[in-house]
Amino acid sequence: MKLGFAALAFALSFSTVSLAQKEKAFEPQYASVFYYLRASGEAVELERQIANLVPKGIKTLYVIPGEKSPVRFRAGVEMQFVVRVTEDFDIASTTLQLYRFDSQNGMRQMLFKNEDLRRNKATLKLNAERYGSSSLKVVPTQKLAPGEYCLSRSTIAQGFCFGVDAAENQ
Amino acid sequence: MLRGRDSRIFLSLPVCEPWPNACPSCKKFLLKFASVALILFLVAGARGQDMKKLTEPESPSVLYKLDSSGQLVPLESEVVRIKRKFHAWGFSGVTAVYQVEGEKSRVRLKAEGKPEFVVRLEGKVDPLEAVQFYHFDELDGSRVVPIVDFDILNRMSNFQVVHATVDFNAEKYGSSSFKLISVQVLVPGEYCLLIKPTNKSESKSPGFCFGIDAAGN
């Protein structure tokens, strides 16, 4: 029976290792959906929005309902986000965008030249590195000042929004 | 190969009587064998469930409804054209619309939460980029989605398409397909999923349409 127990122990350790590997790191289930990644590895859902576009001549006004995002983080902390991508990593990383919105009249607004948006020049700077099997870890190059932000990709209509509050407000 | 009562070699095949009459060492061997077989069976079963064969579309860029049994149900295949609707012969501007012939789709689904769709996409394409999902209005024998208004000087004045956009999630499905799941519950009405044309100047796209009927209907 000893060998039987040995086989059972082997099989159990095999399945435990497989499960542990599955739980190693959070990776988003859906493509192009951004999550905030806490230092502990826990993922936080962001506010999902599709901005309304208002043409203003050579510029476009992006409008999101609600003056503040319900998802709030504290300023002064290095923030990291994760997004699953389907394209090659080097191509996907050129499509990443982070915009800062102004809160006005119960809405979040952002006005940019169409040309800058087309060339993805209006985004705040981001670093991206490979994360898990099919995702990118996205880190703003500078700590984010208090305000309203949305992450997106130049290829999609969806934005994933959050607010940053001054440290003393938390 | 060793055999007999005191055989201690696990992988040897002792010549044993059937179970009730088997000697103690044969019984031990059979128990070991049964326990290992059971473990292997359970492990294989668990892995097999993970790798269950999924039905994928044969052709790329064709969307199907995924029913609860995992079967692919064809949608109404249509050409979605971009048309211009003139207001007061153009003096009040123009609205560009997506238009599909026929006021209602012949493919009807029940209002039952968030339907799922499957599409095979070639290459490493983001389904959120390649597929567009709209809630159409029924208008004068056709289905339309207003895209953008132009003023009398042909300047864009209002993007309307956002209001008709149905947001969806996409996850890998099988080897080269994606499952698309609407984020919101779909209300009764007419819907089409469009495959974005690779050529931006193209004024038509393949569309896969269906209607949602209220649960009582």
mmCIF file of C-alpha atoms in Angstrom:
data_model
loop_
_atom_site.group_PDB
_atom_site.id
_atom_site.type_symbol
_atom_site.label_atom_id
_atom_site.label_comp_id
_atom_site.label_asym_id
_atom_site.label_seq_id
_atom_site.Cartn_x
_atom_site.Cartn_y
_atom_site.Cartn_z
ATOM 1 C CA MET A 1 0.000 0.000 0.000
ATOM 2 C CA LYS A 2 3.027 2.261 0.560
ATOM 3 C CA LEU A 3 3.477 2.633 -3.176
ATOM 4 C CA GLY A 4 -0.217 3.393 -3.576
ATOM 5 C CA PHE A 5 0.133 6.216 -1.052
ATOM 6 C CA ALA A 6 3.285 7.414 -2.794
ATOM 7 C CA ALA A 7 1.392 7.561 -6.101
ATOM 8 C CA LEU A 8 -1.469 9.416 -4.438
ATOM 9 C CA ALA A 9 0.949 11.903 -2.850
ATOM 10 C CA PHE A 10 2.628 12.418 -6.242
ATOM 11 C CA ALA A 11 -0.681 13.042 -7.984
ATOM 12 C CA LEU A 12 -1.814 15.453 -5.263
ATOM 13 C CA SER A 13 1.465 17.377 -5.339
ATOM 14 C CA PHE A 14 1.179 17.558 -9.161
ATOM 15 C CA SER A 15 -2.311 19.046 -8.997
ATOM 16 C CA THR A 16 -1.267 21.409 -6.169
ATOM 17 C CA VAL A 17 1.667 22.675 -8.244
ATOM 18 C CA SER A 18 -0.644 23.169 -11.246
ATOM 19 C CA LEU A 19 -3.105 25.121 -9.103
ATOM 20 C CA ALA A 20 -0.326 27.195 -7.562
ATOM 21 C CA GLN A 21 0.949 28.052 -11.036
ATOM 22 C CA LYS A 22 -2.540 29.158 -12.029
ATOM 23 C CA GLU A 23 -2.734 31.428 -8.958
ATOM 24 C CA LYS A 24 0.772 32.842 -9.412
ATOM 25 C CA ALA A 25 -0.178 36.169 -10.933
ATOM 26 C CA PHE A 26 -3.414 37.843 -11.820
ATOM 27 C CA GLU A 27 -3.917 38.127 -15.534
ATOM 28 C CA PRO A 28 -7.014 39.806 -16.984
ATOM 29 C CA GLN A 29 -9.551 37.470 -18.551
ATOM 30 C CA TYR A 30 -10.643 39.891 -21.268
ATOM 31 C CA ALA A 31 -8.633 41.610 -23.985
ATOM 32 C CA SER A 32 -7.937 45.363 -23.695
ATOM 33 C CA VAL A 33 -9.498 45.731 -20.250
ATOM 34 C CA PHE A 34 -7.212 47.606 -17.839
ATOM 35 C CA TYR A 35 -6.905 46.819 -14.129
ATOM 36 C CA TYR A 36 -5.046 48.580 -11.360
ATOM 37 C CA LEU A 37 -2.523 46.225 -9.851
ATOM 38 C CA ARG A 38 -1.830 46.631 -6.141
ATOM 39 C CA ALA A 39 1.650 45.915 -4.819
ATOM 40 C CA SER A 40 0.191 42.747 -3.279
ATOM 41 C CA GLY A 41 -0.715 41.540 -6.792
ATOM 42 C CA GLU A 42 -4.434 42.066 -6.206
ATOM 43 C CA ALA A 43 -6.277 43.562 -9.200
ATOM 44 C CA VAL A 44 -8.764 46.426 -8.922
ATOM 45 C CA GLU A 45 -11.401 47.035 -11.600
ATOM 46 C CA LEU A 46 -11.434 50.495 -13.120
ATOM 47 C CA GLU A 47 -14.452 52.549 -14.193
ATOM 48 C CA ARG A 48 -15.336 51.562 -17.732
ATOM 49 C CA GLN A 49 -16.546 54.349 -20.015
ATOM 50 C CA ILE A 50 -16.954 55.214 -23.683
ATOM 51 C CA ALA A 51 -16.323 58.935 -24.120
ATOM 52 C CA ASN A 52 -18.694 61.110 -26.060
ATOM 53 C CA LEU A 53 -16.875 63.038 -28.799
ATOM 54 C CA VAL A 54 -17.760 66.612 -29.611
ATOM 55 C CA PRO A 55 -16.034 68.002 -32.722
ATOM 56 C CA LYS A 56 -14.548 71.478 -32.176
ATOM 57 C CA GLY A 57 -12.968 72.385 -35.512
ATOM 58 C CA ILE A 58 -9.450 70.952 -35.594
ATOM 59 C CA LYS A 59 -9.927 69.727 -32.032
ATOM 60 C CA THR A 60 -12.186 67.163 -30.396
ATOM 61 C CA LEU A 61 -13.695 67.400 -26.943
ATOM 62 C CA TYR A 62 -13.889 64.081 -25.110
ATOM 63 C CA VAL A 63 -16.652 64.038 -22.521
ATOM 64 C CA ILE A 64 -17.309 61.463 -19.801
ATOM 65 C CA PRO A 65 -20.363 61.748 -17.549
ATOM 66 C CA GLY A 66 -19.696 62.330 -13.853
ATOM 67 C CA GLU A 67 -17.272 64.868 -12.444
ATOM 68 C CA LYS A 68 -15.256 62.259 -10.572
ATOM 69 C CA SER A 69 -14.553 58.611 -11.074
ATOM 70 C CA PRO A 70 -15.909 56.345 -8.328
ATOM 71 C CA VAL A 71 -12.558 54.484 -8.428
ATOM 72 C CA ARG A 72 -10.043 56.455 -6.316
ATOM 73 C CA PHE A 73 -6.347 56.044 -5.609
ATOM 74 C CA ARG A 74 -3.909 57.982 -3.465
ATOM 75 C CA ALA A 75 -1.374 60.382 -4.951
ATOM 76 C CA GLY A 76 2.323 59.842 -4.373
ATOM 77 C CA VAL A 77 2.184 56.105 -4.861
ATOM 78 C CA GLU A 78 3.732 54.448 -7.893
ATOM 79 C CA MET A 79 0.820 53.037 -9.842
ATOM 80 C CA GLN A 80 0.850 50.037 -12.072
ATOM 81 C CA PHE A 81 -1.827 48.660 -14.342
ATOM 82 C CA VAL A 82 -2.223 45.489 -16.309
ATOM 83 C CA VAL A 83 -3.954 44.827 -19.619
ATOM 84 C CA ARG A 84 -4.296 41.677 -21.702
ATOM 85 C CA VAL A 85 -3.351 42.164 -25.345
ATOM 86 C CA THR A 86 -3.833 40.010 -28.414
ATOM 87 C CA GLU A 87 -1.234 41.654 -30.628
ATOM 88 C CA ASP A 88 2.545 41.355 -30.421
ATOM 89 C CA PHE A 89 3.826 43.173 -27.329
ATOM 90 C CA ASP A 90 5.860 45.759 -29.234
ATOM 91 C CA ILE A 91 2.860 46.687 -31.376
ATOM 92 C CA ALA A 92 0.421 46.697 -28.450
ATOM 93 C CA SER A 93 2.663 48.913 -26.320
ATOM 94 C CA THR A 94 2.537 51.708 -28.943
ATOM 95 C CA THR A 95 -1.263 51.858 -28.625
ATOM 96 C CA LEU A 96 -1.382 52.530 -24.867
ATOM 97 C CA GLN A 97 -2.814 55.853 -23.730
ATOM 98 C CA LEU A 98 -3.268 57.671 -20.448
ATOM 99 C CA TYR A 99 -5.227 60.926 -20.456
ATOM 100 C CA ARG A 100 -5.897 63.447 -17.770
ATOM 101 C CA PHE A 101 -9.382 64.956 -17.758
ATOM 102 C CA ASP A 102 -10.619 68.237 -16.321
ATOM 103 C CA SER A 103 -13.665 68.087 -14.069
ATOM 104 C CA GLN A 104 -16.226 70.642 -15.238
ATOM 105 C CA ASN A 105 -20.002 71.031 -14.997
ATOM 106 C CA GLY A 106 -20.571 67.549 -13.650
ATOM 107 C CA MET A 107 -18.468 65.981 -16.409
ATOM 108 C CA ARG A 108 -14.895 65.046 -17.158
ATOM 109 C CA GLN A 109 -13.612 66.732 -20.285
ATOM 110 C CA MET A 110 -10.492 66.702 -22.389
ATOM 111 C CA LEU A 111 -9.805 68.814 -25.483
ATOM 112 C CA PHE A 112 -7.117 67.744 -27.930
ATOM 113 C CA LYS A 113 -6.028 68.435 -31.449
ATOM 114 C CA ASN A 114 -7.249 65.700 -33.786
ATOM 115 C CA GLU A 115 -3.769 65.363 -35.226
ATOM 116 C CA ASP A 116 -2.239 64.733 -31.784
ATOM 117 C CA LEU A 117 -4.847 62.075 -31.045
ATOM 118 C CA ARG A 118 -4.295 60.375 -34.399
ATOM 119 C CA ARG A 119 -0.559 60.183 -33.761
ATOM 120 C CA ASN A 120 -1.074 59.206 -30.108
ATOM 121 C CA LYS A 121 0.865 62.317 -29.006
ATOM 122 C CA ALA A 122 -1.621 63.525 -26.407
ATOM 123 C CA THR A 123 -1.018 60.690 -23.965
ATOM 124 C CA LEU A 124 0.938 60.972 -20.725
ATOM 125 C CA LYS A 125 4.093 58.906 -20.911
ATOM 126 C CA LEU A 126 3.867 55.239 -19.992
ATOM 127 C CA ASN A 127 6.304 52.393 -19.616
ATOM 128 C CA ALA A 128 5.111 48.956 -20.634
ATOM 129 C CA GLU A 129 6.626 45.592 -19.957
ATOM 130 C CA ARG A 130 5.550 42.032 -20.571
ATOM 131 C CA TYR A 131 3.405 40.574 -17.800
ATOM 132 C CA GLY A 132 2.231 36.973 -17.556
ATOM 133 C CA SER A 133 1.578 35.082 -20.749
ATOM 134 C CA SER A 134 -0.377 37.653 -22.763
ATOM 135 C CA SER A 135 -0.471 40.902 -20.851
ATOM 136 C CA LEU A 136 1.372 44.157 -20.414
ATOM 137 C CA LYS A 137 2.202 45.867 -17.147
ATOM 138 C CA VAL A 138 1.721 49.596 -17.669
ATOM 139 C CA VAL A 139 3.396 52.151 -15.408
ATOM 140 C CA PRO A 140 3.161 55.942 -15.771
ATOM 141 C CA THR A 141 6.682 57.347 -16.031
ATOM 142 C CA GLN A 142 5.819 60.038 -13.470
ATOM 143 C CA LYS A 143 3.783 59.871 -10.296
ATOM 144 C CA LEU A 144 0.248 61.010 -11.049
ATOM 145 C CA ALA A 145 -0.877 64.297 -9.573
ATOM 146 C CA PRO A 146 -4.379 64.509 -8.085
ATOM 147 C CA GLY A 147 -6.976 64.550 -10.851
ATOM 148 C CA GLU A 148 -9.109 62.406 -13.120
ATOM 149 C CA TYR A 149 -7.516 59.933 -15.535
ATOM 150 C CA CYS A 150 -8.464 57.308 -18.114
ATOM 151 C CA LEU A 151 -6.374 54.570 -19.622
ATOM 152 C CA SER A 152 -7.173 53.387 -23.117
ATOM 153 C CA ARG A 153 -5.689 52.146 -26.359
ATOM 154 C CA SER A 154 -5.627 54.044 -29.633
ATOM 155 C CA THR A 155 -7.411 51.078 -31.230
ATOM 156 C CA ILE A 156 -10.475 50.909 -28.964
ATOM 157 C CA ALA A 157 -13.357 53.149 -27.905
ATOM 158 C CA GLN A 158 -13.391 52.112 -24.246
ATOM 159 C CA GLY A 159 -11.617 54.015 -21.495
ATOM 160 C CA PHE A 160 -10.795 52.714 -18.011
ATOM 161 C CA CYS A 161 -10.984 55.591 -15.601
ATOM 162 C CA PHE A 162 -9.905 56.426 -12.079
ATOM 163 C CA GLY A 163 -9.259 59.434 -9.897
ATOM 164 C CA VAL A 164 -6.184 60.326 -7.870
ATOM 165 C CA ASP A 165 -6.735 62.131 -4.586
ATOM 166 C CA ALA A 166 -4.187 64.096 -2.611
ATOM 167 C CA ALA A 167 -2.645 61.871 0.046
ATOM 168 C CA GLU A 168 -4.248 63.736 2.995
ATOM 169 C CA ASN A 169 -7.767 63.137 1.599
ATOM 170 C CA GLN A 170 -7.497 59.398 2.158
ATOM 171 C CA MET B 1 8.877 -11.503 -14.227
ATOM 172 C CA LEU B 2 8.310 -12.582 -10.661
ATOM 173 C CA ARG B 3 5.109 -14.020 -9.449
ATOM 174 C CA GLY B 4 3.722 -15.702 -6.412
ATOM 175 C CA ARG B 5 2.622 -14.857 -2.893
ATOM 176 C CA ASP B 6 5.687 -12.891 -1.793
ATOM 177 C CA SER B 7 6.260 -10.938 -4.916
ATOM 178 C CA ARG B 8 7.300 -7.382 -3.890
ATOM 179 C CA ILE B 9 7.886 -5.980 -7.327
ATOM 180 C CA PHE B 10 5.150 -3.442 -7.945
ATOM 181 C CA LEU B 11 5.165 -3.582 -11.717
ATOM 182 C CA SER B 12 5.306 -7.359 -12.057
ATOM 183 C CA LEU B 13 2.091 -9.063 -13.090
ATOM 184 C CA PRO B 14 1.352 -11.869 -10.659
ATOM 185 C CA VAL B 15 -0.925 -14.631 -11.829
ATOM 186 C CA CYS B 16 -3.892 -14.180 -9.532
ATOM 187 C CA GLU B 17 -7.166 -15.849 -8.918
ATOM 188 C CA PRO B 18 -10.310 -13.688 -9.274
ATOM 189 C CA TRP B 19 -10.880 -11.246 -6.338
ATOM 190 C CA PRO B 20 -12.720 -13.306 -3.699
ATOM 191 C CA ASN B 21 -10.227 -16.163 -3.958
ATOM 192 C CA ALA B 22 -7.073 -14.082 -4.518
ATOM 193 C CA CYS B 23 -4.146 -14.522 -2.191
ATOM 194 C CA PRO B 24 -3.266 -11.565 0.182
ATOM 195 C CA SER B 25 -0.371 -10.346 -1.997
ATOM 196 C CA CYS B 26 -2.596 -10.442 -5.089
ATOM 197 C CA LYS B 27 -5.262 -8.491 -3.200
ATOM 198 C CA LYS B 28 -2.617 -5.929 -2.188
ATOM 199 C CA PHE B 29 -1.457 -5.639 -5.786
ATOM 200 C CA LEU B 30 -4.983 -5.208 -7.114
ATOM 201 C CA LEU B 31 -5.744 -2.513 -4.509
ATOM 202 C CA LYS B 32 -2.588 -0.625 -5.468
ATOM 203 C CA PHE B 33 -3.450 -0.942 -9.133
ATOM 204 C CA ALA B 34 -7.022 0.234 -8.553
ATOM 205 C CA SER B 35 -5.897 3.233 -6.472
ATOM 206 C CA VAL B 36 -3.367 4.353 -9.113
ATOM 207 C CA ALA B 37 -5.929 3.838 -11.900
ATOM 208 C CA LEU B 38 -8.481 5.889 -9.958
ATOM 209 C CA ILE B 39 -6.001 8.742 -9.420
ATOM 210 C CA LEU B 40 -4.992 8.760 -13.087
ATOM 211 C CA PHE B 41 -8.644 8.712 -14.097
ATOM 212 C CA LEU B 42 -9.438 11.702 -11.863
ATOM 213 C CA VAL B 43 -6.406 13.706 -13.016
ATOM 214 C CA ALA B 44 -7.129 12.949 -16.682
ATOM 215 C CA GLY B 45 -10.774 13.880 -16.203
ATOM 216 C CA ALA B 46 -9.882 17.215 -14.629
ATOM 217 C CA ARG B 47 -7.403 18.050 -17.400
ATOM 218 C CA GLY B 48 -9.828 16.860 -20.062
ATOM 219 C CA GLN B 49 -12.443 19.309 -18.825
ATOM 220 C CA ASP B 50 -9.948 22.157 -19.210
ATOM 221 C CA MET B 51 -9.171 21.124 -22.779
ATOM 222 C CA LYS B 52 -12.764 20.383 -23.811
ATOM 223 C CA LYS B 53 -13.078 20.782 -27.556
ATOM 224 C CA LEU B 54 -14.876 23.971 -28.424
ATOM 225 C CA THR B 55 -16.756 24.468 -31.653
ATOM 226 C CA GLU B 56 -15.126 27.285 -33.604
ATOM 227 C CA PRO B 57 -16.380 28.976 -36.771
ATOM 228 C CA GLU B 58 -14.871 27.574 -39.962
ATOM 229 C CA SER B 59 -14.616 30.909 -41.739
ATOM 230 C CA PRO B 60 -12.895 33.975 -40.354
ATOM 231 C CA SER B 61 -14.783 37.204 -39.677
ATOM 232 C CA VAL B 62 -18.176 35.511 -39.452
ATOM 233 C CA LEU B 63 -20.030 36.011 -36.194
ATOM 234 C CA TYR B 64 -22.238 33.419 -34.537
ATOM 235 C CA LYS B 65 -24.405 33.419 -31.458
ATOM 236 C CA LEU B 66 -23.115 30.953 -28.884
ATOM 237 C CA ASP B 67 -26.029 29.075 -27.365
ATOM 238 C CA SER B 68 -26.103 27.598 -23.886
ATOM 239 C CA SER B 69 -25.070 24.145 -25.175
ATOM 240 C CA GLY B 70 -21.956 25.539 -26.862
ATOM 241 C CA GLN B 71 -23.402 25.358 -30.375
ATOM 242 C CA LEU B 72 -22.876 28.148 -32.898
ATOM 243 C CA VAL B 73 -26.092 29.675 -34.204
ATOM 244 C CA PRO B 74 -25.788 31.683 -37.467
ATOM 245 C CA LEU B 75 -26.822 35.320 -37.381
ATOM 246 C CA GLU B 76 -28.411 37.240 -40.248
ATOM 247 C CA SER B 77 -25.581 38.093 -42.623
ATOM 248 C CA GLU B 78 -26.044 41.588 -44.062
ATOM 249 C CA VAL B 79 -24.113 44.347 -45.766
ATOM 250 C CA VAL B 80 -24.030 47.438 -43.565
ATOM 251 C CA ARG B 81 -23.635 50.547 -45.713
ATOM 252 C CA ILE B 82 -22.715 54.078 -44.751
ATOM 253 C CA LYS B 83 -25.408 56.387 -46.153
ATOM 254 C CA ARG B 84 -26.028 60.137 -45.947
ATOM 255 C CA LYS B 85 -29.352 61.427 -44.703
ATOM 256 C CA PHE B 86 -29.915 65.016 -45.827
ATOM 257 C CA HIS B 87 -31.815 67.446 -43.602
ATOM 258 C CA ALA B 88 -33.849 70.000 -45.627
ATOM 259 C CA TRP B 89 -31.997 68.978 -48.827
ATOM 260 C CA GLY B 90 -28.724 69.526 -47.012
ATOM 261 C CA PHE B 91 -29.453 73.102 -45.914
ATOM 262 C CA SER B 92 -29.720 71.897 -42.318
ATOM 263 C CA GLY B 93 -26.789 69.576 -42.640
ATOM 264 C CA VAL B 94 -26.323 65.874 -43.201
ATOM 265 C CA THR B 95 -26.171 62.840 -40.949
ATOM 266 C CA ALA B 96 -24.017 59.860 -41.886
ATOM 267 C CA VAL B 97 -25.657 56.600 -40.821
ATOM 268 C CA TYR B 98 -24.995 52.892 -40.881
ATOM 269 C CA GLN B 99 -27.913 51.337 -42.711
ATOM 270 C CA VAL B 100 -29.173 47.778 -43.093
ATOM 271 C CA GLU B 101 -32.079 46.825 -45.362
ATOM 272 C CA GLY B 102 -35.205 45.569 -43.596
ATOM 273 C CA GLU B 103 -36.745 46.914 -40.441
ATOM 274 C CA LYS B 104 -36.291 43.723 -38.428
ATOM 275 C CA SER B 105 -33.817 40.891 -38.470
ATOM 276 C CA ARG B 106 -35.199 37.441 -39.204
ATOM 277 C CA VAL B 107 -32.939 36.050 -36.461
ATOM 278 C CA ARG B 108 -34.754 36.590 -33.186
ATOM 279 C CA LEU B 109 -33.318 36.052 -29.721
ATOM 280 C CA LYS B 110 -35.094 36.202 -26.413
ATOM 281 C CA ALA B 111 -34.247 38.937 -23.940
ATOM 282 C CA GLU B 112 -32.231 36.812 -21.544
ATOM 283 C CA GLY B 113 -29.295 38.701 -20.178
ATOM 284 C CA LYS B 114 -25.987 39.028 -21.924
ATOM 285 C CA PRO B 115 -25.772 36.980 -25.114
ATOM 286 C CA GLU B 116 -22.423 35.572 -26.209
ATOM 287 C CA PHE B 117 -20.998 35.530 -29.719
ATOM 288 C CA VAL B 118 -18.040 33.803 -31.325
ATOM 289 C CA VAL B 119 -15.825 35.016 -34.152
ATOM 290 C CA ARG B 120 -12.684 33.601 -35.684
ATOM 291 C CA LEU B 121 -10.171 36.359 -36.344
ATOM 292 C CA GLU B 122 -7.100 35.946 -38.492
ATOM 293 C CA GLY B 123 -3.793 37.251 -37.212
ATOM 294 C CA LYS B 124 -3.157 38.859 -33.866
ATOM 295 C CA VAL B 125 -6.118 41.175 -33.934
ATOM 296 C CA ASP B 126 -7.792 42.862 -30.994
ATOM 297 C CA PRO B 127 -11.489 41.909 -31.180
ATOM 298 C CA LEU B 128 -12.420 45.220 -29.541
ATOM 299 C CA GLU B 129 -10.837 46.909 -32.537
ATOM 300 C CA ALA B 130 -12.004 44.510 -35.255
ATOM 301 C CA VAL B 131 -15.645 44.205 -34.195
ATOM 302 C CA GLN B 132 -18.194 46.957 -33.627
ATOM 303 C CA PHE B 133 -21.505 46.304 -31.929
ATOM 304 C CA TYR B 134 -24.462 48.655 -32.397
ATOM 305 C CA HIS B 135 -28.076 48.959 -31.347
ATOM 306 C CA PHE B 136 -29.974 49.958 -34.502
ATOM 307 C CA ASP B 137 -33.109 52.095 -34.799
ATOM 308 C CA GLU B 138 -35.961 50.919 -37.013
ATOM 309 C CA LEU B 139 -36.651 53.629 -39.615
ATOM 310 C CA ASP B 140 -38.690 53.595 -42.838
ATOM 311 C CA GLY B 141 -38.212 49.918 -43.617
ATOM 312 C CA SER B 142 -34.566 49.792 -42.669
ATOM 313 C CA ARG B 143 -32.322 49.702 -39.613
ATOM 314 C CA VAL B 144 -30.062 52.683 -38.998
ATOM 315 C CA VAL B 145 -27.450 53.956 -36.571
ATOM 316 C CA PRO B 146 -26.615 57.671 -36.810
ATOM 317 C CA ILE B 147 -22.828 58.035 -36.862
ATOM 318 C CA VAL B 148 -22.026 61.703 -37.179
ATOM 319 C CA ASP B 149 -23.762 64.965 -38.092
ATOM 320 C CA PHE B 150 -22.243 67.438 -40.574
ATOM 321 C CA ASP B 151 -23.284 71.082 -40.699
ATOM 322 C CA ILE B 152 -24.069 73.005 -43.873
ATOM 323 C CA LEU B 153 -20.325 73.641 -44.406
ATOM 324 C CA ASN B 154 -19.675 69.902 -44.176
ATOM 325 C CA ARG B 155 -17.943 70.228 -40.792
ATOM 326 C CA MET B 156 -18.520 67.474 -38.264
ATOM 327 C CA SER B 157 -20.845 68.834 -35.627
ATOM 328 C CA ASN B 158 -21.869 65.890 -33.478
ATOM 329 C CA PHE B 159 -20.768 62.273 -33.065
ATOM 330 C CA GLN B 160 -23.883 60.262 -32.349
ATOM 331 C CA VAL B 161 -22.556 56.749 -32.722
ATOM 332 C CA VAL B 162 -21.441 56.510 -29.081
ATOM 333 C CA HIS B 163 -25.079 56.413 -27.954
ATOM 334 C CA ALA B 164 -25.763 53.322 -30.059
ATOM 335 C CA THR B 165 -22.534 51.506 -29.202
ATOM 336 C CA VAL B 166 -22.919 48.267 -27.290
ATOM 337 C CA ASP B 167 -19.867 47.671 -25.133
ATOM 338 C CA PHE B 168 -18.553 44.133 -24.950
ATOM 339 C CA ASN B 169 -15.764 42.028 -23.505
ATOM 340 C CA ALA B 170 -13.707 39.601 -25.537
ATOM 341 C CA GLU B 171 -11.861 36.518 -24.428
ATOM 342 C CA LYS B 172 -9.986 33.804 -26.264
ATOM 343 C CA TYR B 173 -12.188 30.918 -27.381
ATOM 344 C CA GLY B 174 -10.565 27.776 -28.750
ATOM 345 C CA SER B 175 -7.417 28.084 -30.821
ATOM 346 C CA SER B 176 -8.090 31.126 -32.982
ATOM 347 C CA SER B 177 -11.465 32.531 -32.053
ATOM 348 C CA PHE B 178 -12.859 34.966 -29.526
ATOM 349 C CA LYS B 179 -15.961 34.919 -27.419
ATOM 350 C CA LEU B 180 -17.666 38.313 -27.226
ATOM 351 C CA ILE B 181 -19.947 39.051 -24.285
ATOM 352 C CA SER B 182 -21.988 42.236 -24.045
ATOM 353 C CA VAL B 183 -21.232 44.212 -20.901
ATOM 354 C CA GLN B 184 -24.837 45.304 -20.422
ATOM 355 C CA VAL B 185 -28.035 43.294 -20.607
ATOM 356 C CA LEU B 186 -29.464 43.805 -24.124
ATOM 357 C CA VAL B 187 -32.872 45.465 -24.213
ATOM 358 C CA PRO B 188 -35.397 44.456 -26.919
ATOM 359 C CA GLY B 189 -34.474 45.922 -30.305
ATOM 360 C CA GLU B 190 -32.362 45.406 -33.410
ATOM 361 C CA TYR B 191 -28.624 44.799 -33.224
ATOM 362 C CA CYS B 192 -25.729 44.189 -35.611
ATOM 363 C CA LEU B 193 -22.125 43.242 -35.059
ATOM 364 C CA LEU B 194 -19.912 44.778 -37.741
ATOM 365 C CA ILE B 195 -16.538 43.648 -38.917
ATOM 366 C CA LYS B 196 -14.527 46.812 -39.274
ATOM 367 C CA PRO B 197 -13.273 47.126 -42.860
ATOM 368 C CA THR B 198 -9.507 47.110 -43.183
ATOM 369 C CA ASN B 199 -9.784 49.855 -45.791
ATOM 370 C CA LYS B 200 -10.954 52.977 -43.930
ATOM 371 C CA SER B 201 -12.508 54.536 -47.042
ATOM 372 C CA GLU B 202 -14.766 51.514 -47.514
ATOM 373 C CA SER B 203 -18.412 52.554 -47.242
ATOM 374 C CA LYS B 204 -19.746 49.121 -46.380
ATOM 375 C CA SER B 205 -18.954 46.398 -43.857
ATOM 376 C CA PRO B 206 -20.109 42.845 -43.286
ATOM 377 C CA GLY B 207 -22.740 42.855 -40.567
ATOM 378 C CA PHE B 208 -24.242 40.042 -38.478
ATOM 379 C CA CYS B 209 -27.642 41.050 -37.214
ATOM 380 C CA PHE B 210 -30.307 39.842 -34.851
ATOM 381 C CA GLY B 211 -33.278 41.161 -32.973
ATOM 382 C CA ILE B 212 -34.042 40.831 -29.289
ATOM 383 C CA ASP B 213 -37.688 40.267 -28.409
ATOM 384 C CA ALA B 214 -39.187 40.932 -25.021
ATOM 385 C CA ALA B 215 -39.316 37.748 -22.943
ATOM 386 C CA GLY B 216 -43.126 37.502 -23.224
ATOM 387 C CA ASN B 217 -43.000 37.429 -27.053
#
